mmCIF file of C-alpha atoms in Angstrom:
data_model
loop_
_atom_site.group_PDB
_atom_site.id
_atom_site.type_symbol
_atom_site.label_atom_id
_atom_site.label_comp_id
_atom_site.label_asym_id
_atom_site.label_seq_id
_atom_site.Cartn_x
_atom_site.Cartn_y
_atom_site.Cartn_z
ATOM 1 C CA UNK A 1 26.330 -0.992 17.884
ATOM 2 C CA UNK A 2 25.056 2.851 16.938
ATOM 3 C CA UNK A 3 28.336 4.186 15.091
ATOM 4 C CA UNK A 4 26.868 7.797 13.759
ATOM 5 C CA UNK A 5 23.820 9.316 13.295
ATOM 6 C CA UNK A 6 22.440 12.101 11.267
ATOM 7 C CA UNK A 7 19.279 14.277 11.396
ATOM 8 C CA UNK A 8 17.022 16.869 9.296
ATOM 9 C CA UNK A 9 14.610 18.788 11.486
ATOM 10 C CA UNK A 10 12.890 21.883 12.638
ATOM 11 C CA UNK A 11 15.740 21.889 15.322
ATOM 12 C CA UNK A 12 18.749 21.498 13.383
ATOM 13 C CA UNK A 13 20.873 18.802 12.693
ATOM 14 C CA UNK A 14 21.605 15.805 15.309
ATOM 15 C CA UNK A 15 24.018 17.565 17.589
ATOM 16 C CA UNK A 16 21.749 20.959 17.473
ATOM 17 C CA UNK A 17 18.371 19.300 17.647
ATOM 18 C CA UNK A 18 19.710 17.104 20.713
ATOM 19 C CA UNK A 19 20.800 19.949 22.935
ATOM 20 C CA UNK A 20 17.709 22.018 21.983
ATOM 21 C CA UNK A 21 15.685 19.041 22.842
ATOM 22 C CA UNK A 22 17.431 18.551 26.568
ATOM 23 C CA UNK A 23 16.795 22.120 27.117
ATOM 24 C CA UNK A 24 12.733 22.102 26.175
ATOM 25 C CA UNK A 25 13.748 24.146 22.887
ATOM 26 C CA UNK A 26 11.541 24.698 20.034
ATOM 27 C CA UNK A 27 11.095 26.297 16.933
ATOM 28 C CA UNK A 28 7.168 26.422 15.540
ATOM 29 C CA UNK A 29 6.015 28.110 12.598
ATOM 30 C CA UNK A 30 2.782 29.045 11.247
ATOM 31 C CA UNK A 31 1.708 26.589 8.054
ATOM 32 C CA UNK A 32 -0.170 28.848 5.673
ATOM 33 C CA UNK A 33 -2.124 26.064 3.632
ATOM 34 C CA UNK A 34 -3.877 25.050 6.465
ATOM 35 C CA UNK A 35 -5.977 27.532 8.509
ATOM 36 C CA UNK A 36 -7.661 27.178 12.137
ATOM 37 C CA UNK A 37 -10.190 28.978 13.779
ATOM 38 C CA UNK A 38 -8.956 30.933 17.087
ATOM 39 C CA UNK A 39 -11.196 32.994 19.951
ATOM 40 C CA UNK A 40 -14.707 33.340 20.439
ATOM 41 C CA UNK A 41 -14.443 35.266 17.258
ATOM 42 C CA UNK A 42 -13.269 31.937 15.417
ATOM 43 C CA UNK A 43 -11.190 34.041 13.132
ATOM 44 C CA UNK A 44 -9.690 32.301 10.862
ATOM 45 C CA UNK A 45 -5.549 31.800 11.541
ATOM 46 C CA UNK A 46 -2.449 29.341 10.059
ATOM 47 C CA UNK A 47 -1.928 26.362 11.972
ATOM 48 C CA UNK A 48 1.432 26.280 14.077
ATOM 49 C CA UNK A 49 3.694 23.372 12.994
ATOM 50 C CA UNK A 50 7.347 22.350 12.978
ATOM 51 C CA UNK A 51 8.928 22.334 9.302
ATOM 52 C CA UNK A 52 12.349 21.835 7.948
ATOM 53 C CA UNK A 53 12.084 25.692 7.669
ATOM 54 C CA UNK A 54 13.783 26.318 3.643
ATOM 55 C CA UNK A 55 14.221 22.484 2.885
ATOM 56 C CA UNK A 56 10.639 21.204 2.430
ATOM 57 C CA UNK A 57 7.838 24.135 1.470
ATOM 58 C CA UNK A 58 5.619 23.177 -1.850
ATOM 59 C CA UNK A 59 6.971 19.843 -2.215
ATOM 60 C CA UNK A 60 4.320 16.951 -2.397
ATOM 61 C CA UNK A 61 4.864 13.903 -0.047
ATOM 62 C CA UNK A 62 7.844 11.686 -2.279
ATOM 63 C CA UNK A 63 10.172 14.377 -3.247
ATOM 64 C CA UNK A 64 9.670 15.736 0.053
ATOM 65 C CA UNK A 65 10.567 12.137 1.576
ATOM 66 C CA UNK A 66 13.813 12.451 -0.144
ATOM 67 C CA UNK A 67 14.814 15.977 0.740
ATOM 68 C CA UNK A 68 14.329 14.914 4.341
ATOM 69 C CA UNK A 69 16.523 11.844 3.957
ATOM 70 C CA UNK A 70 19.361 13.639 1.757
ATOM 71 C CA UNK A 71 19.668 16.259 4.640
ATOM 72 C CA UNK A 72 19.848 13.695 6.829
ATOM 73 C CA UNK A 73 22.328 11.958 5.401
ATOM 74 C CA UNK A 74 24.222 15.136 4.889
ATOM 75 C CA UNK A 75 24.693 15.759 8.524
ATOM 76 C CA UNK A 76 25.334 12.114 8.917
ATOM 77 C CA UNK A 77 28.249 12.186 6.805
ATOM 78 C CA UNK A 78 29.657 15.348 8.915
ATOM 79 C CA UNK A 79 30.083 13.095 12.199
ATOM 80 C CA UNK A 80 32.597 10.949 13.484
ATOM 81 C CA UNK A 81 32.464 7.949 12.373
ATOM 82 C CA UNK A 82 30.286 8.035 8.969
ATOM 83 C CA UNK A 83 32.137 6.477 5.956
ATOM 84 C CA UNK A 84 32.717 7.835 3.360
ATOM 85 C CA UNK A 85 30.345 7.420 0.479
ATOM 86 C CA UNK A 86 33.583 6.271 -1.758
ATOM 87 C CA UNK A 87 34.243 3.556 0.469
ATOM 88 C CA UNK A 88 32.731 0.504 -1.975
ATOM 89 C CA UNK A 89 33.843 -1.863 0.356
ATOM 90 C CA UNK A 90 32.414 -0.614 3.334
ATOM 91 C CA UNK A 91 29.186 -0.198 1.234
ATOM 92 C CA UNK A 92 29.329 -3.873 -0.619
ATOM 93 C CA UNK A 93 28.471 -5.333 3.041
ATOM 94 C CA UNK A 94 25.894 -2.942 4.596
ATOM 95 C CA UNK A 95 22.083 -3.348 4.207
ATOM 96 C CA UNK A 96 20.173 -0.292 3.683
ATOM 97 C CA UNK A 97 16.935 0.198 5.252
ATOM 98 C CA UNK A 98 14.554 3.157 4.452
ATOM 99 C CA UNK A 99 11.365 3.538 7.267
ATOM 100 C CA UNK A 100 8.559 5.002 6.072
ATOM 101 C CA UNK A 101 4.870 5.804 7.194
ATOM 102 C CA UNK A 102 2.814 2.987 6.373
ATOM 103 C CA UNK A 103 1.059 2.875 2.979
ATOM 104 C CA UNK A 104 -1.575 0.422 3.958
ATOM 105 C CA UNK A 105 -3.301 3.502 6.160
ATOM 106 C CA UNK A 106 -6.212 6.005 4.781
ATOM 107 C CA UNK A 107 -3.719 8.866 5.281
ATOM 108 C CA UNK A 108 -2.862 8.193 1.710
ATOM 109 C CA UNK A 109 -5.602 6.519 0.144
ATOM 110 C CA UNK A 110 -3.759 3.235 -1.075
ATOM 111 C CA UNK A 111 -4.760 0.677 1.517
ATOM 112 C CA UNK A 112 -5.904 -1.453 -0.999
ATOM 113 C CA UNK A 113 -3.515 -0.834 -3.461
ATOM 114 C CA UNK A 114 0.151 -2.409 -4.149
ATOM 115 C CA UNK A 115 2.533 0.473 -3.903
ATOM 116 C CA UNK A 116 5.897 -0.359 -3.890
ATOM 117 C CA UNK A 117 6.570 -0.559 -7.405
ATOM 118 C CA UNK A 118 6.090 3.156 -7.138
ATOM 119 C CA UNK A 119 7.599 3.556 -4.175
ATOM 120 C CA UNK A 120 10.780 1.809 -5.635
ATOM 121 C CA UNK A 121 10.601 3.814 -8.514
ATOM 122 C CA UNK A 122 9.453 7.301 -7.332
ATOM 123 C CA UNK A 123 11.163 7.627 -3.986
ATOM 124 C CA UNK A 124 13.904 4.946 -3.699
ATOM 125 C CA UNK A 125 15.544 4.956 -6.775
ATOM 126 C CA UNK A 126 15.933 8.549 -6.521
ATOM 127 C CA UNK A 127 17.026 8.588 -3.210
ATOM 128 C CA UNK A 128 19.720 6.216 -3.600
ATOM 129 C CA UNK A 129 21.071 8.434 -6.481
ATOM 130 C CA UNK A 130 21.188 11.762 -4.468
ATOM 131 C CA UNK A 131 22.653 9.899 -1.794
ATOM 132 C CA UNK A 132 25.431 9.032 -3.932
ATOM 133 C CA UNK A 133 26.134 5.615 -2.224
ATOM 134 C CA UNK A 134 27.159 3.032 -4.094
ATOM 135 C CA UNK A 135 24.439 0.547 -3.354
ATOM 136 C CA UNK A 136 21.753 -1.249 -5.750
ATOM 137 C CA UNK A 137 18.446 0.622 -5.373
ATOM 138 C CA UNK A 138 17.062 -2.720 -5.788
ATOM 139 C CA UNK A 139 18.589 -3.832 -3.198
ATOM 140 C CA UNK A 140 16.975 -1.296 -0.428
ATOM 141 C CA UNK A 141 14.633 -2.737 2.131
ATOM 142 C CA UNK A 142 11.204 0.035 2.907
ATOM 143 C CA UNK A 143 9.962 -0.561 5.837
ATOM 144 C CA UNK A 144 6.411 0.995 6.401
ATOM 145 C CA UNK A 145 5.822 0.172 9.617
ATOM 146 C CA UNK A 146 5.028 4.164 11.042
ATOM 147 C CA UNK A 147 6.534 5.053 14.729
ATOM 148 C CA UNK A 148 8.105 1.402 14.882
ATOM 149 C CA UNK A 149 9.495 1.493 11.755
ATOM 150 C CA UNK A 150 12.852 2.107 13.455
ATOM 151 C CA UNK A 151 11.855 -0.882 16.059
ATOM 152 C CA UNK A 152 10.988 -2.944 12.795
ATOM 153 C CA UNK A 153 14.094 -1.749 10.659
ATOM 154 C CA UNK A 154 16.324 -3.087 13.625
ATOM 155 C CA UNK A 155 15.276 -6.083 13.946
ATOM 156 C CA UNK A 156 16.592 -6.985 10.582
ATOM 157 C CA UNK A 157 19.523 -5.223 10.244
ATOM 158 C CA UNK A 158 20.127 -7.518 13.799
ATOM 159 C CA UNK A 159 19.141 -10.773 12.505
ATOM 160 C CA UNK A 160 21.763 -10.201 9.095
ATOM 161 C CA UNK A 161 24.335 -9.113 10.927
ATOM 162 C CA UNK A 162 24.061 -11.891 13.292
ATOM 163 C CA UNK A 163 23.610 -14.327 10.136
ATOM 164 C CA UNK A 164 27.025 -13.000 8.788
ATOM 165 C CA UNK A 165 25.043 -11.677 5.543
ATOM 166 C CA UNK A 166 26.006 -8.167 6.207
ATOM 167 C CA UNK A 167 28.456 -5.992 8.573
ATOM 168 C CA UNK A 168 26.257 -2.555 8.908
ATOM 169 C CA UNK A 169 22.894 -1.454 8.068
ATOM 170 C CA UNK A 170 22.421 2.151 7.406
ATOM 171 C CA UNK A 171 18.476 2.723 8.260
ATOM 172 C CA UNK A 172 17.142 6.028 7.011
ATOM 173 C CA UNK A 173 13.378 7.343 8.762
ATOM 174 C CA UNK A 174 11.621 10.123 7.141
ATOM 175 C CA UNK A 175 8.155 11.331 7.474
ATOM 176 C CA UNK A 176 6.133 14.559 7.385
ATOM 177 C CA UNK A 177 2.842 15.598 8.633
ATOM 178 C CA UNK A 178 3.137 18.679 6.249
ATOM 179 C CA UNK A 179 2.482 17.825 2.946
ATOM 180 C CA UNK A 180 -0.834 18.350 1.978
ATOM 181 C CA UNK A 181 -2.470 15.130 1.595
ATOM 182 C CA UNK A 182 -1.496 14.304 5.520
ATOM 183 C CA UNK A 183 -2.269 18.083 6.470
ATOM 184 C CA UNK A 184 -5.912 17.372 5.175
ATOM 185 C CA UNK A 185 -6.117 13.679 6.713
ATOM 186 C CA UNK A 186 -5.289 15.099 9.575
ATOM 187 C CA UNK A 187 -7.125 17.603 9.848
ATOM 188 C CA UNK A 188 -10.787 15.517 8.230
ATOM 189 C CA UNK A 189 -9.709 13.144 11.217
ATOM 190 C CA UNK A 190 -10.141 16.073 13.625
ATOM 191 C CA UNK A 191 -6.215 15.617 15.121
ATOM 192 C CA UNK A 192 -4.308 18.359 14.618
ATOM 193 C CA UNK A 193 -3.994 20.579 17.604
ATOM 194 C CA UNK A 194 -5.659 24.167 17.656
ATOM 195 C CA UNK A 195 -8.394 25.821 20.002
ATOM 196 C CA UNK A 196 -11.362 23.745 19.200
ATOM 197 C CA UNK A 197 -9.002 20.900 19.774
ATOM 198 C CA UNK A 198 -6.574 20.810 22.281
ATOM 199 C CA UNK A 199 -6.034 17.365 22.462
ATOM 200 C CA UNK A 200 -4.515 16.916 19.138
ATOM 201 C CA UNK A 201 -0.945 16.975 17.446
ATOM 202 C CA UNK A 202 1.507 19.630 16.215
ATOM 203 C CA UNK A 203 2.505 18.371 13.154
ATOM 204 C CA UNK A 204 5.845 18.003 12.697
ATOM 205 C CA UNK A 205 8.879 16.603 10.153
ATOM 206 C CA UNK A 206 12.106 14.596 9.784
ATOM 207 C CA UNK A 207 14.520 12.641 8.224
ATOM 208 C CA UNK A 208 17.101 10.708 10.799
ATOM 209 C CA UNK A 209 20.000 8.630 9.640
ATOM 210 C CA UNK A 210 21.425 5.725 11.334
ATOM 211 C CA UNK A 211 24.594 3.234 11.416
ATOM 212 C CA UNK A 212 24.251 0.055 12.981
ATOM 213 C CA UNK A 213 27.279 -1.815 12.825
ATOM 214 C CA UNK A 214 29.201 -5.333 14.271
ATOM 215 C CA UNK A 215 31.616 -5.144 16.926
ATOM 216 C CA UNK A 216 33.978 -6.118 14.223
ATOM 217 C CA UNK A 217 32.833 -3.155 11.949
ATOM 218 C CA UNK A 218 33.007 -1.036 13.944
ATOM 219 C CA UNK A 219 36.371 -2.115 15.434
ATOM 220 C CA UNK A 220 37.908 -2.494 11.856
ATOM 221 C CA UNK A 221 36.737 1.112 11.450
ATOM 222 C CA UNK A 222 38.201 2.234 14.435
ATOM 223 C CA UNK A 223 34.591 3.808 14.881
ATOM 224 C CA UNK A 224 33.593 5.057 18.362
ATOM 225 C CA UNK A 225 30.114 3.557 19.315
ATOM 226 C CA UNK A 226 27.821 5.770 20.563
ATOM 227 C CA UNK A 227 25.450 3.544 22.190
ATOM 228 C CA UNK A 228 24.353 -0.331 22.197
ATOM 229 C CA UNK A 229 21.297 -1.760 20.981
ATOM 230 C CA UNK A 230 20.468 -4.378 23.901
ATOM 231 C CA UNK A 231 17.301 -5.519 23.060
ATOM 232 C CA UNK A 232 14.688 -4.817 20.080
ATOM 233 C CA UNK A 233 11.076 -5.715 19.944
ATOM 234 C CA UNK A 234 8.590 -5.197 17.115
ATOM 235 C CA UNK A 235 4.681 -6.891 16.377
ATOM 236 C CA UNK A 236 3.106 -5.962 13.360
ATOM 237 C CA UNK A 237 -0.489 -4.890 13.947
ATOM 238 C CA UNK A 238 -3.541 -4.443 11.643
ATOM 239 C CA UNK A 239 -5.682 -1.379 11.586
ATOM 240 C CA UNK A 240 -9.172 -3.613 12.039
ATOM 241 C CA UNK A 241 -7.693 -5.175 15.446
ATOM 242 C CA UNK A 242 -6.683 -1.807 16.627
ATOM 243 C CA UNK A 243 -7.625 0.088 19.688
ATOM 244 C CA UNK A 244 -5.785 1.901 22.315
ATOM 245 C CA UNK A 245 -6.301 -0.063 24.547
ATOM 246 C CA UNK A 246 -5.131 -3.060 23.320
ATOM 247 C CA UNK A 247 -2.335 -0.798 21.872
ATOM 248 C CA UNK A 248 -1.672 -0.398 25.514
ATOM 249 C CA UNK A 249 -1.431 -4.028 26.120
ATOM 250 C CA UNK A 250 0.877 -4.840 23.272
ATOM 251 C CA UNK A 251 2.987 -1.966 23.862
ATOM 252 C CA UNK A 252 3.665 -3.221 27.527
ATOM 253 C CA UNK A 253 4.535 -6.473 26.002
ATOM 254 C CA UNK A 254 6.858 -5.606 23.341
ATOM 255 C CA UNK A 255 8.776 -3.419 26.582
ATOM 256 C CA UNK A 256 8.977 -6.847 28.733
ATOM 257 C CA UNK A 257 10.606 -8.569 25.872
ATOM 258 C CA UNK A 258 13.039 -5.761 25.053
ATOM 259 C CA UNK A 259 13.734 -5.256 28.372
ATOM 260 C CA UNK A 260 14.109 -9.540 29.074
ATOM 261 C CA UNK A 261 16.742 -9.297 26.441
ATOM 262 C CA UNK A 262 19.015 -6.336 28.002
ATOM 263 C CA UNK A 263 18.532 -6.595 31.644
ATOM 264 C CA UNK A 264 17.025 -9.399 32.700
ATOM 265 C CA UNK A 265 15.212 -9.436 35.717
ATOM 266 C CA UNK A 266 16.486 -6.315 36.911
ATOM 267 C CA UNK A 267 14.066 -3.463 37.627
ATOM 268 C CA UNK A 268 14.228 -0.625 34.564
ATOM 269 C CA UNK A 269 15.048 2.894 35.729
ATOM 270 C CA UNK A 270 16.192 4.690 32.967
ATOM 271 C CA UNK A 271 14.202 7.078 30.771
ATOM 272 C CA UNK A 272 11.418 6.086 28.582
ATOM 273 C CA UNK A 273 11.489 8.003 25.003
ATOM 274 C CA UNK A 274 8.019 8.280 23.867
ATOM 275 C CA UNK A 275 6.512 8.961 20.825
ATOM 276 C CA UNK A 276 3.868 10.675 22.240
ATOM 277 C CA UNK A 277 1.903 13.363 20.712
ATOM 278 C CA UNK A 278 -0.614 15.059 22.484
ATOM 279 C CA UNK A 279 -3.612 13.467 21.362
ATOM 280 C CA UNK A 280 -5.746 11.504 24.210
ATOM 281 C CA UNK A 281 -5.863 7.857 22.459
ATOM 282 C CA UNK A 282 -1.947 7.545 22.191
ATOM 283 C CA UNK A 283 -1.811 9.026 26.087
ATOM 284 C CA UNK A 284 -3.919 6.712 27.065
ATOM 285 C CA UNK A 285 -1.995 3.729 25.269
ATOM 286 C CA UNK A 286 1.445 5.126 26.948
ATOM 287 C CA UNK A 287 0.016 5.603 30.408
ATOM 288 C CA UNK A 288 -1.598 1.655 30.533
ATOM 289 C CA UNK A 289 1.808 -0.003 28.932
ATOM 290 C CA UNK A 290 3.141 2.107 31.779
ATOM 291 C CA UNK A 291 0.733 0.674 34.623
ATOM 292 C CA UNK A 292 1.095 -2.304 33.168
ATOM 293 C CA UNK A 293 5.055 -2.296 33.487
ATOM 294 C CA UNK A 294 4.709 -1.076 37.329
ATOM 295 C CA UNK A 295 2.322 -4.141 37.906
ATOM 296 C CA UNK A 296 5.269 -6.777 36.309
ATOM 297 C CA UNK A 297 7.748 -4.734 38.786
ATOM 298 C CA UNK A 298 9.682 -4.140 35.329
ATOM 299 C CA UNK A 299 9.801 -0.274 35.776
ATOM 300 C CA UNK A 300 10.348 2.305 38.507
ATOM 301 C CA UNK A 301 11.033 5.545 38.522
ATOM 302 C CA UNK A 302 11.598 6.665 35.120
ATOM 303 C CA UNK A 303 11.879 9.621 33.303
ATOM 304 C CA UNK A 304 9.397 10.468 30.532
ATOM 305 C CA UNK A 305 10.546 12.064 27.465
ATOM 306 C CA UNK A 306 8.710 13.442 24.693
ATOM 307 C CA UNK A 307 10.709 14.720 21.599
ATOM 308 C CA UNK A 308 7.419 15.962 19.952
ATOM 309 C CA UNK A 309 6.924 18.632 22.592
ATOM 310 C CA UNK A 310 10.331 20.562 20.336
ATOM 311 C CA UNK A 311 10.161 18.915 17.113
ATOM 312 C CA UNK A 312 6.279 18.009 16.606
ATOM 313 C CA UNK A 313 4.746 14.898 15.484
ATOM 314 C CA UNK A 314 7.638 13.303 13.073
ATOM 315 C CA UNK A 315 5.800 9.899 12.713
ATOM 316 C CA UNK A 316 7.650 7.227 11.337
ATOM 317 C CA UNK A 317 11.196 9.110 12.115
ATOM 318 C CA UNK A 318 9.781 9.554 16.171
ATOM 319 C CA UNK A 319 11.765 6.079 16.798
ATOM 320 C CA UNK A 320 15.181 6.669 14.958
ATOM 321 C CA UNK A 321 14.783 10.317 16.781
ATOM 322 C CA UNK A 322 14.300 8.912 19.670
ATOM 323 C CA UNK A 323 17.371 6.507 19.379
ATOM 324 C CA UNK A 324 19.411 10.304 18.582
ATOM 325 C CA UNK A 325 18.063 11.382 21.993
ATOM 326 C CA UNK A 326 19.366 8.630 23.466
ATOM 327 C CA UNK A 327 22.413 8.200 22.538
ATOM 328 C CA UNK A 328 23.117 12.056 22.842
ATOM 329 C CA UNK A 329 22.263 11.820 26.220
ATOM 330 C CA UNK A 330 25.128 8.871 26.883
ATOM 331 C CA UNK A 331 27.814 11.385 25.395
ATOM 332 C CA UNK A 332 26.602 14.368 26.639
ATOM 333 C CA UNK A 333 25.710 13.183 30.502
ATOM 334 C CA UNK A 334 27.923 10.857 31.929
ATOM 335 C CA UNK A 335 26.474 11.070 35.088
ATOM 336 C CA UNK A 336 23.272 10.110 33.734
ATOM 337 C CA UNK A 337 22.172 6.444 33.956
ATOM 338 C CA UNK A 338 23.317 3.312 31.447
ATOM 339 C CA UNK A 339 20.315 2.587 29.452
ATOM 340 C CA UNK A 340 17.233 3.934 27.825
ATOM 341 C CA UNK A 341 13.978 2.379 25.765
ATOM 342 C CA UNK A 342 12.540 4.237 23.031
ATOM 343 C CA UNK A 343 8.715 3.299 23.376
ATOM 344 C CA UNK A 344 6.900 3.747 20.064
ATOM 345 C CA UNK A 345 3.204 2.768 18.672
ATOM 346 C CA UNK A 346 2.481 2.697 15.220
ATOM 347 C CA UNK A 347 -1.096 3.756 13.558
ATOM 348 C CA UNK A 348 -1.917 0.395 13.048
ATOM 349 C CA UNK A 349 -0.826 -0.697 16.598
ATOM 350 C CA UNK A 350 2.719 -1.729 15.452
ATOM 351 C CA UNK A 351 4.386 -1.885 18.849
ATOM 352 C CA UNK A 352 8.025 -1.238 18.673
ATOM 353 C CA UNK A 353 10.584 -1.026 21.683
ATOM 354 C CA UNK A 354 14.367 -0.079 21.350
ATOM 355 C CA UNK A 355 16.762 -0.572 24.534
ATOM 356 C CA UNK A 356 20.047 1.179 24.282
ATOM 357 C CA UNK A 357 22.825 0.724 26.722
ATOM 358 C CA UNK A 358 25.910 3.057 27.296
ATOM 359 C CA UNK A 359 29.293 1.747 25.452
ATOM 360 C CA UNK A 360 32.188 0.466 27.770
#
């Protein structure tokens, strides 16, 4: 069960950045390290993106990681139902998951190399002691799955709860395609969107903050749920076996088996929260998991939604922003229908599927 949530984006926090993304709000900036030409005069102008406007300008990728998450978590601890960070025992039985963007990939030169000692060290260590939470550093779980991180991050928080090892799992997803080492792989890769290439991404930033908790938590609590997880699916993928296509194939799959464990054999008619970007490879990934669905008679009729048309490409937060989305739209439209999947595809074809269902 979803208990709270928190956000850090170009939007706002989770409450702001949820209305502004129902209404087709957004908030772009120009990014002055990296220039673009523009006109038949190719004149040489900043590229538009979507920072943390304040939070995140001249840090370099790990402290910049953390501010994300620590703002997160701030507005996460404003909401109803967040505990406190003095609540130890609340804390002694909640696993704490951190998503990341995957460290094997060339967008920061360390496929071949072991980074999590560094990681631990550099970013998790540190962000455990901003956070304040009284939790063992050690004791944090990365996840660097990319866009289904939050898919990936799910599944275990699931399978401990389920095992009676833990109560909750806090999962915290932060990425940015600002810094400069992702501004340049980008950019070398020929993906970022501008005139000479229309088909590419906006990059964009977050940090998201989630509470996952047992019916028992969350009744002990007395915490209102905001939305249930009814069915999770995640496949790890490897860069040398990807291709759109196939991501397209995989993707459809991981949606029949999150969908087989929410609804059934009933037909799936609720929206579809993609992580799509703008660029033609992921489009074309989205659109044949989506043929693919209509074939199996899984899907009909369902809304598309894109969060990166307000907030930019946010990478390995897309999912958890995508869960926000959902479960805002649950409190905010009760009209609106009982369930939605959060469709995500990870750079190294990591497909990841989240089904949330309306509480009560």
């Amino acid at each position: 069960m979803l208990t709270a949530r928190g956000m850090a984006s170009s939007l706002g926090g989770v409450v702001q950045a949820c209305a502004a993304l129902r209404a087709g709000i957004a908030r772009p900036r120009p990014i002055p390290q990296m220039q673009v030409v523009a006109g038949h005069d190719q004149v040489p102008i900043p590229l538009t993106g979507h920072p943390v406007h304040g939070l995140t300008e001249g840090y370099p990728v790990g402290p910049r990681w953390i501010r994300l998450a620590a703002a997160a978590f701030a507005d996460f601890r404003t909401q109803p139902g967040a505990p406190a960070v003095t609540q130890q025992g609340f804390w002694t039985r909640c696993d704490v998951v951190v998503v990341l963007p995957s460290i094997r990939h060339q967008r920061f030169q360390t496929a071949d190399v072991d980074c999590m000692p560094s990681l631990q060290a550099g970013v998790i260590a540190p962000l455990i002691r901003v956070l304040g939470i009284p939790v063992d550093a050690e004791a944090v779980t990365v996840v660097d799955a990319g866009q289904a991180g939050t898919a990936s991050a799910l599944v275990r928080v699931r399978e401990r709860i389920l095992a009676g090892e833990v109560q909750a799992g806090l999962i915290l997803a932060v990425d940015s395609h600002l810094d400069g080492m992702s501004l340049e792989w980008l950019a070398a890769n020929r993906r970022l969107k501008c005139d000479g290439q229309p088909c590419g991404l906006a990059p964009g930033e977050a940090g998201v903050c989630l509470l996952i908790e047992s019916g028992t938590s969350a009744a002990a609590r007395a915490a209102s749920v905001s939305a249930v997880v009814a069915g999770i699916a995640y496949a790890a993928g490897t860069e040398a076996a990807h291709s759109m296509a196939d991501g397209g194939r995989r993707l459809a799959d991981a949606v029949a088996s999150a969908l087989g464990q929410s609804s059934g054999t009933t037909i799936f008619a609720g929206p579809l929260i993609t992580d799509h970007n703008g660029e033609a490879g992921r489009s074309e990934a989205i659109a044949m998991a989506l043929q693919l669905l209509h074939q199996r008679r899984l899907v009909a009729g369902n809304q598309v939604v894109i969060p990166a048309s307000s907030l930019g490409d946010t990478g390995a937060a897309s999912g958890a922003v995508g869960v926000c989305v959902a479960a805002h739209g649950f409190l905010r439209q009760p009209q609106a229908g009982a369930a939605a999947a959060v469709v995500s595809l990870g750079e190294l074809g990591d497909p990841g599927v989240v089904v949330l269902t309306r509480a009560g």
